[in-house]
Amino acid sequence: MEFYLDTADVAEVKRLAAVLPIKGVTTNPSIVARGKRDMVSVLQELASLLPADSTLFAQVIAREPQAMVEEALKLRAVIPDLVVKVPVTHNGLTAIKQLTQLNIPTLGTAVYGAGQGFFAALAGASYIAPYVNRVDSQGGDGIGLVTELQKLVGLHCPASKVLAASFRTPRQVLDCMLAGCQAITVDPQVAEMFLLDPAVDDALKRFDHDWSAAFGTLVL
């Protein structure tokens, strides 16, 4: 199971990497643009603070196949083991096929349908990213999409991994993992929701109270 943070906030990654068992970081143009920093400097800084075996993902902005490939090569010149994110469109699939032939790992992103994602796997994408909450927001079934795509990939393209993305709640994340997803990318706020439960704090306070009442100190 690969657990990623979906962010370009270097400070957040540094803080949470010390706590959560993350495999790396995924980004996209919108996420990077919110920080008003260029993609290269963000990637370099993330690479400098994560363990050597971590994985970084960055997305091409170009829309023509050859331009996508050229942009991917430039990004890989900065981060040699980068996984290149490519939207699953007609042009994107062409680029994924070309990058696969160059032995460059890709992630087929912006996936809203199981068939769309499956085409990316057949084209050679190492990862496919269905947008769970965005599908739900459009009245669809994000978890159902993930379940169908996971089954298709498992049956026919086991070398590819479903990397589910776009979450609003921890429940969505858990349901994707229960559906068999081998990878997940989560906004830092959603990731922390797993640990922020008032009941946990209440339990710890009760432990402290009972111990202090019996022994007068919190030291063992």
mmCIF file of N, CA, C and O in Angstrom, residues 1-6 20-22 130-134 136 142-144 146-147 150 162-195:
data_model
loop_
_atom_site.group_PDB
_atom_site.id
_atom_site.type_symbol
_atom_site.label_atom_id
_atom_site.label_comp_id
_atom_site.label_asym_id
_atom_site.label_seq_id
_atom_site.Cartn_x
_atom_site.Cartn_y
_atom_site.Cartn_z
ATOM 1 N N MET A 1 0.839 -1.184 0.000
ATOM 2 C CA MET A 1 0.000 0.000 0.000
ATOM 3 C C MET A 1 0.885 1.248 0.000
ATOM 4 O O MET A 1 1.764 1.391 0.845
ATOM 5 N N GLU A 2 0.671 2.126 -0.969
ATOM 6 C CA GLU A 2 1.440 3.366 -1.072
ATOM 7 C C GLU A 2 0.535 4.540 -0.691
ATOM 8 O O GLU A 2 -0.518 4.735 -1.283
ATOM 9 N N PHE A 3 0.971 5.306 0.308
ATOM 10 C CA PHE A 3 0.191 6.436 0.802
ATOM 11 C C PHE A 3 0.949 7.714 0.497
ATOM 12 O O PHE A 3 2.082 7.898 0.948
ATOM 13 N N TYR A 4 0.321 8.617 -0.293
ATOM 14 C CA TYR A 4 0.964 9.859 -0.712
ATOM 15 C C TYR A 4 0.206 11.064 -0.169
ATOM 16 O O TYR A 4 -1.012 11.004 0.061
ATOM 17 N N LEU A 5 0.924 12.166 -0.009
ATOM 18 C CA LEU A 5 0.298 13.445 0.277
ATOM 19 C C LEU A 5 0.116 14.198 -1.030
ATOM 20 O O LEU A 5 1.041 14.262 -1.849
ATOM 21 N N ASP A 6 -1.052 14.781 -1.222
ATOM 22 C CA ASP A 6 -1.375 15.506 -2.448
ATOM 23 C C ASP A 6 -1.261 17.002 -2.161
ATOM 24 O O ASP A 6 -2.234 17.641 -1.744
ATOM 25 N N LEU A 20 3.421 10.666 9.511
ATOM 26 C CA LEU A 20 2.683 9.702 8.701
ATOM 27 C C LEU A 20 3.623 8.840 7.852
ATOM 28 O O LEU A 20 4.659 9.316 7.397
ATOM 29 N N PRO A 21 3.246 7.602 7.615
ATOM 30 C CA PRO A 21 4.081 6.691 6.803
ATOM 31 C C PRO A 21 3.855 6.927 5.308
ATOM 32 O O PRO A 21 3.321 6.083 4.595
ATOM 33 N N ILE A 22 4.266 8.094 4.818
ATOM 34 C CA ILE A 22 4.004 8.430 3.422
ATOM 35 C C ILE A 22 5.093 7.872 2.508
ATOM 36 O O ILE A 22 6.253 7.749 2.884
ATOM 37 N N PRO A 130 -8.192 7.885 -10.487
ATOM 38 C CA PRO A 130 -9.607 8.270 -10.533
ATOM 39 C C PRO A 130 -9.892 9.349 -9.497
ATOM 40 O O PRO A 130 -9.373 9.307 -8.379
ATOM 41 N N TYR A 131 -10.730 10.330 -9.876
ATOM 42 C CA TYR A 131 -11.056 11.460 -9.006
ATOM 43 C C TYR A 131 -12.342 11.158 -8.230
ATOM 44 O O TYR A 131 -13.450 11.422 -8.691
ATOM 45 N N VAL A 132 -12.192 10.637 -7.046
ATOM 46 C CA VAL A 132 -13.324 10.113 -6.285
ATOM 47 C C VAL A 132 -14.343 11.193 -5.942
ATOM 48 O O VAL A 132 -15.518 11.102 -6.318
ATOM 49 N N ASN A 133 -13.930 12.215 -5.217
ATOM 50 C CA ASN A 133 -14.904 13.210 -4.763
ATOM 51 C C ASN A 133 -15.463 14.047 -5.909
ATOM 52 O O ASN A 133 -16.625 14.450 -5.890
ATOM 53 N N ARG A 134 -14.642 14.304 -6.910
ATOM 54 C CA ARG A 134 -15.143 15.075 -8.057
ATOM 55 C C ARG A 134 -16.241 14.303 -8.787
ATOM 56 O O ARG A 134 -17.212 14.903 -9.268
ATOM 57 N N ASP A 136 -18.224 12.106 -7.310
ATOM 58 C CA ASP A 136 -19.371 12.206 -6.399
ATOM 59 C C ASP A 136 -20.070 13.553 -6.537
ATOM 60 O O ASP A 136 -21.309 13.635 -6.526
ATOM 61 N N GLY A 142 -18.111 7.730 -7.012
ATOM 62 C CA GLY A 142 -16.658 7.684 -7.036
ATOM 63 C C GLY A 142 -16.092 6.361 -6.580
ATOM 64 O O GLY A 142 -15.157 5.826 -7.189
ATOM 65 N N ILE A 143 -16.628 5.801 -5.513
ATOM 66 C CA ILE A 143 -16.133 4.521 -5.006
ATOM 67 C C ILE A 143 -16.472 3.403 -5.993
ATOM 68 O O ILE A 143 -15.670 2.491 -6.219
ATOM 69 N N GLY A 144 -17.648 3.489 -6.611
ATOM 70 C CA GLY A 144 -17.999 2.505 -7.630
ATOM 71 C C GLY A 144 -17.037 2.552 -8.793
ATOM 72 O O GLY A 144 -16.638 1.507 -9.339
ATOM 73 N N VAL A 146 -13.877 3.497 -8.681
ATOM 74 C CA VAL A 146 -12.624 2.904 -8.224
ATOM 75 C C VAL A 146 -12.720 1.379 -8.194
ATOM 76 O O VAL A 146 -11.800 0.675 -8.617
ATOM 77 N N THR A 147 -13.839 0.868 -7.707
ATOM 78 C CA THR A 147 -14.030 -0.580 -7.617
ATOM 79 C C THR A 147 -13.973 -1.228 -9.004
ATOM 80 O O THR A 147 -13.310 -2.249 -9.208
ATOM 81 N N GLN A 150 -10.383 -0.893 -10.426
ATOM 82 C CA GLN A 150 -9.472 -1.807 -9.737
ATOM 83 C C GLN A 150 -9.641 -3.231 -10.250
ATOM 84 O O GLN A 150 -8.664 -3.961 -10.445
ATOM 85 N N VAL A 162 -3.974 1.406 -9.372
ATOM 86 C CA VAL A 162 -4.957 2.468 -9.188
ATOM 87 C C VAL A 162 -4.487 3.334 -8.025
ATOM 88 O O VAL A 162 -4.293 2.850 -6.914
ATOM 89 N N LEU A 163 -4.282 4.621 -8.304
ATOM 90 C CA LEU A 163 -3.885 5.571 -7.274
ATOM 91 C C LEU A 163 -5.043 6.552 -7.110
ATOM 92 O O LEU A 163 -5.139 7.545 -7.828
ATOM 93 N N ALA A 164 -5.948 6.234 -6.203
ATOM 94 C CA ALA A 164 -7.162 7.029 -6.043
ATOM 95 C C ALA A 164 -6.838 8.416 -5.495
ATOM 96 O O ALA A 164 -5.957 8.575 -4.648
ATOM 97 N N ALA A 165 -7.566 9.424 -6.011
ATOM 98 C CA ALA A 165 -7.308 10.811 -5.635
ATOM 99 C C ALA A 165 -8.631 11.550 -5.465
ATOM 100 O O ALA A 165 -9.691 11.022 -5.779
ATOM 101 N N SER A 166 -8.535 12.781 -4.973
ATOM 102 C CA SER A 166 -9.692 13.660 -4.779
ATOM 103 C C SER A 166 -10.613 13.124 -3.683
ATOM 104 O O SER A 166 -11.558 12.382 -3.947
ATOM 105 N N PHE A 167 -10.314 13.536 -2.446
ATOM 106 C CA PHE A 167 -11.097 13.083 -1.294
ATOM 107 C C PHE A 167 -11.539 14.271 -0.441
ATOM 108 O O PHE A 167 -10.828 15.270 -0.344
ATOM 109 N N ARG A 168 -12.690 14.117 0.188
ATOM 110 C CA ARG A 168 -13.160 15.091 1.171
ATOM 111 C C ARG A 168 -13.252 14.505 2.562
ATOM 112 O O ARG A 168 -13.233 15.234 3.554
ATOM 113 N N THR A 169 -13.367 13.187 2.647
ATOM 114 C CA THR A 169 -13.563 12.550 3.952
ATOM 115 C C THR A 169 -12.666 11.318 4.087
ATOM 116 O O THR A 169 -12.350 10.660 3.095
ATOM 117 N N PRO A 170 -12.287 10.977 5.307
ATOM 118 C CA PRO A 170 -11.545 9.739 5.539
ATOM 119 C C PRO A 170 -12.339 8.503 5.105
ATOM 120 O O PRO A 170 -11.752 7.501 4.694
ATOM 121 N N ARG A 171 -13.664 8.568 5.187
ATOM 122 C CA ARG A 171 -14.486 7.416 4.786
ATOM 123 C C ARG A 171 -14.266 7.073 3.321
ATOM 124 O O ARG A 171 -14.186 5.899 2.962
ATOM 125 N N GLN A 172 -14.170 8.095 2.474
ATOM 126 C CA GLN A 172 -13.897 7.854 1.056
ATOM 127 C C GLN A 172 -12.558 7.154 0.880
ATOM 128 O O GLN A 172 -12.424 6.231 0.061
ATOM 129 N N VAL A 173 -11.572 7.584 1.633
ATOM 130 C CA VAL A 173 -10.237 6.978 1.546
ATOM 131 C C VAL A 173 -10.289 5.513 1.963
ATOM 132 O O VAL A 173 -9.758 4.631 1.279
ATOM 133 N N LEU A 174 -10.934 5.234 3.083
ATOM 134 C CA LEU A 174 -11.038 3.861 3.576
ATOM 135 C C LEU A 174 -11.772 2.968 2.580
ATOM 136 O O LEU A 174 -11.366 1.824 2.335
ATOM 137 N N ASP A 175 -12.835 3.482 1.998
ATOM 138 C CA ASP A 175 -13.600 2.681 1.042
ATOM 139 C C ASP A 175 -12.758 2.331 -0.184
ATOM 140 O O ASP A 175 -12.880 1.234 -0.737
ATOM 141 N N CYS A 176 -11.901 3.256 -0.610
ATOM 142 C CA CYS A 176 -11.018 2.955 -1.746
ATOM 143 C C CYS A 176 -9.994 1.884 -1.381
ATOM 144 O O CYS A 176 -9.710 0.983 -2.182
ATOM 145 N N MET A 177 -9.460 1.957 -0.193
ATOM 146 C CA MET A 177 -8.502 0.933 0.238
ATOM 147 C C MET A 177 -9.180 -0.420 0.372
ATOM 148 O O MET A 177 -8.614 -1.459 0.018
ATOM 149 N N LEU A 178 -10.411 -0.414 0.875
ATOM 150 C CA LEU A 178 -11.166 -1.663 0.984
ATOM 151 C C LEU A 178 -11.516 -2.235 -0.384
ATOM 152 O O LEU A 178 -11.695 -3.445 -0.533
ATOM 153 N N ALA A 179 -11.588 -1.355 -1.392
ATOM 154 C CA ALA A 179 -11.859 -1.805 -2.764
ATOM 155 C C ALA A 179 -10.614 -2.402 -3.412
ATOM 156 O O ALA A 179 -10.691 -2.920 -4.525
ATOM 157 N N GLY A 180 -9.479 -2.326 -2.715
ATOM 158 C CA GLY A 180 -8.263 -2.958 -3.219
ATOM 159 C C GLY A 180 -7.229 -2.025 -3.792
ATOM 160 O O GLY A 180 -6.224 -2.483 -4.359
ATOM 161 N N CYS A 181 -7.432 -0.709 -3.679
ATOM 162 C CA CYS A 181 -6.449 0.246 -4.210
ATOM 163 C C CYS A 181 -5.076 -0.006 -3.587
ATOM 164 O O CYS A 181 -4.951 -0.139 -2.369
ATOM 165 N N GLN A 182 -4.071 -0.006 -4.432
ATOM 166 C CA GLN A 182 -2.705 -0.191 -3.953
ATOM 167 C C GLN A 182 -2.008 1.124 -3.657
ATOM 168 O O GLN A 182 -0.903 1.148 -3.127
ATOM 169 N N ALA A 183 -2.658 2.231 -4.015
ATOM 170 C CA ALA A 183 -2.071 3.545 -3.777
ATOM 171 C C ALA A 183 -3.182 4.573 -3.569
ATOM 172 O O ALA A 183 -4.248 4.474 -4.164
ATOM 173 N N ILE A 184 -2.885 5.559 -2.723
ATOM 174 C CA ILE A 184 -3.842 6.611 -2.378
ATOM 175 C C ILE A 184 -3.066 7.920 -2.263
ATOM 176 O O ILE A 184 -1.957 7.941 -1.739
ATOM 177 N N THR A 185 -3.643 9.022 -2.735
ATOM 178 C CA THR A 185 -3.042 10.327 -2.471
ATOM 179 C C THR A 185 -4.096 11.215 -1.828
ATOM 180 O O THR A 185 -5.233 11.297 -2.296
ATOM 181 N N VAL A 186 -3.704 11.864 -0.741
ATOM 182 C CA VAL A 186 -4.663 12.551 0.117
ATOM 183 C C VAL A 186 -4.154 13.943 0.486
ATOM 184 O O VAL A 186 -2.971 14.118 0.812
ATOM 185 N N ASP A 187 -5.039 14.915 0.436
ATOM 186 C CA ASP A 187 -4.730 16.250 0.920
ATOM 187 C C ASP A 187 -4.322 16.158 2.397
ATOM 188 O O ASP A 187 -4.898 15.372 3.165
ATOM 189 N N PRO A 188 -3.320 16.926 2.824
ATOM 190 C CA PRO A 188 -2.872 16.843 4.218
ATOM 191 C C PRO A 188 -3.992 16.995 5.239
ATOM 192 O O PRO A 188 -3.990 16.310 6.271
ATOM 193 N N GLN A 189 -4.957 17.878 4.985
ATOM 194 C CA GLN A 189 -6.053 18.064 5.942
ATOM 195 C C GLN A 189 -6.878 16.798 6.097
ATOM 196 O O GLN A 189 -7.275 16.430 7.214
ATOM 197 N N VAL A 190 -7.150 16.122 4.986
ATOM 198 C CA VAL A 190 -7.916 14.872 5.055
ATOM 199 C C VAL A 190 -7.091 13.794 5.747
ATOM 200 O O VAL A 190 -7.615 13.008 6.550
ATOM 201 N N ALA A 191 -5.793 13.755 5.449
ATOM 202 C CA ALA A 191 -4.929 12.763 6.087
ATOM 203 C C ALA A 191 -4.952 12.905 7.603
ATOM 204 O O ALA A 191 -5.015 11.911 8.336
ATOM 205 N N GLU A 192 -4.936 14.133 8.089
ATOM 206 C CA GLU A 192 -4.918 14.355 9.534
ATOM 207 C C GLU A 192 -6.257 14.044 10.196
ATOM 208 O O GLU A 192 -6.305 13.807 11.402
ATOM 209 N N MET A 193 -7.337 14.042 9.414
ATOM 210 C CA MET A 193 -8.645 13.733 9.990
ATOM 211 C C MET A 193 -8.672 12.335 10.609
ATOM 212 O O MET A 193 -9.459 12.074 11.528
ATOM 213 N N PHE A 194 -7.815 11.432 10.122
ATOM 214 C CA PHE A 194 -7.771 10.089 10.693
ATOM 215 C C PHE A 194 -7.327 10.114 12.149
ATOM 216 O O PHE A 194 -7.639 9.207 12.919
ATOM 217 N N LEU A 195 -6.559 11.152 12.515
ATOM 218 C CA LEU A 195 -5.991 11.208 13.860
ATOM 219 C C LEU A 195 -6.685 12.216 14.756
ATOM 220 O O LEU A 195 -6.417 12.257 15.963
#
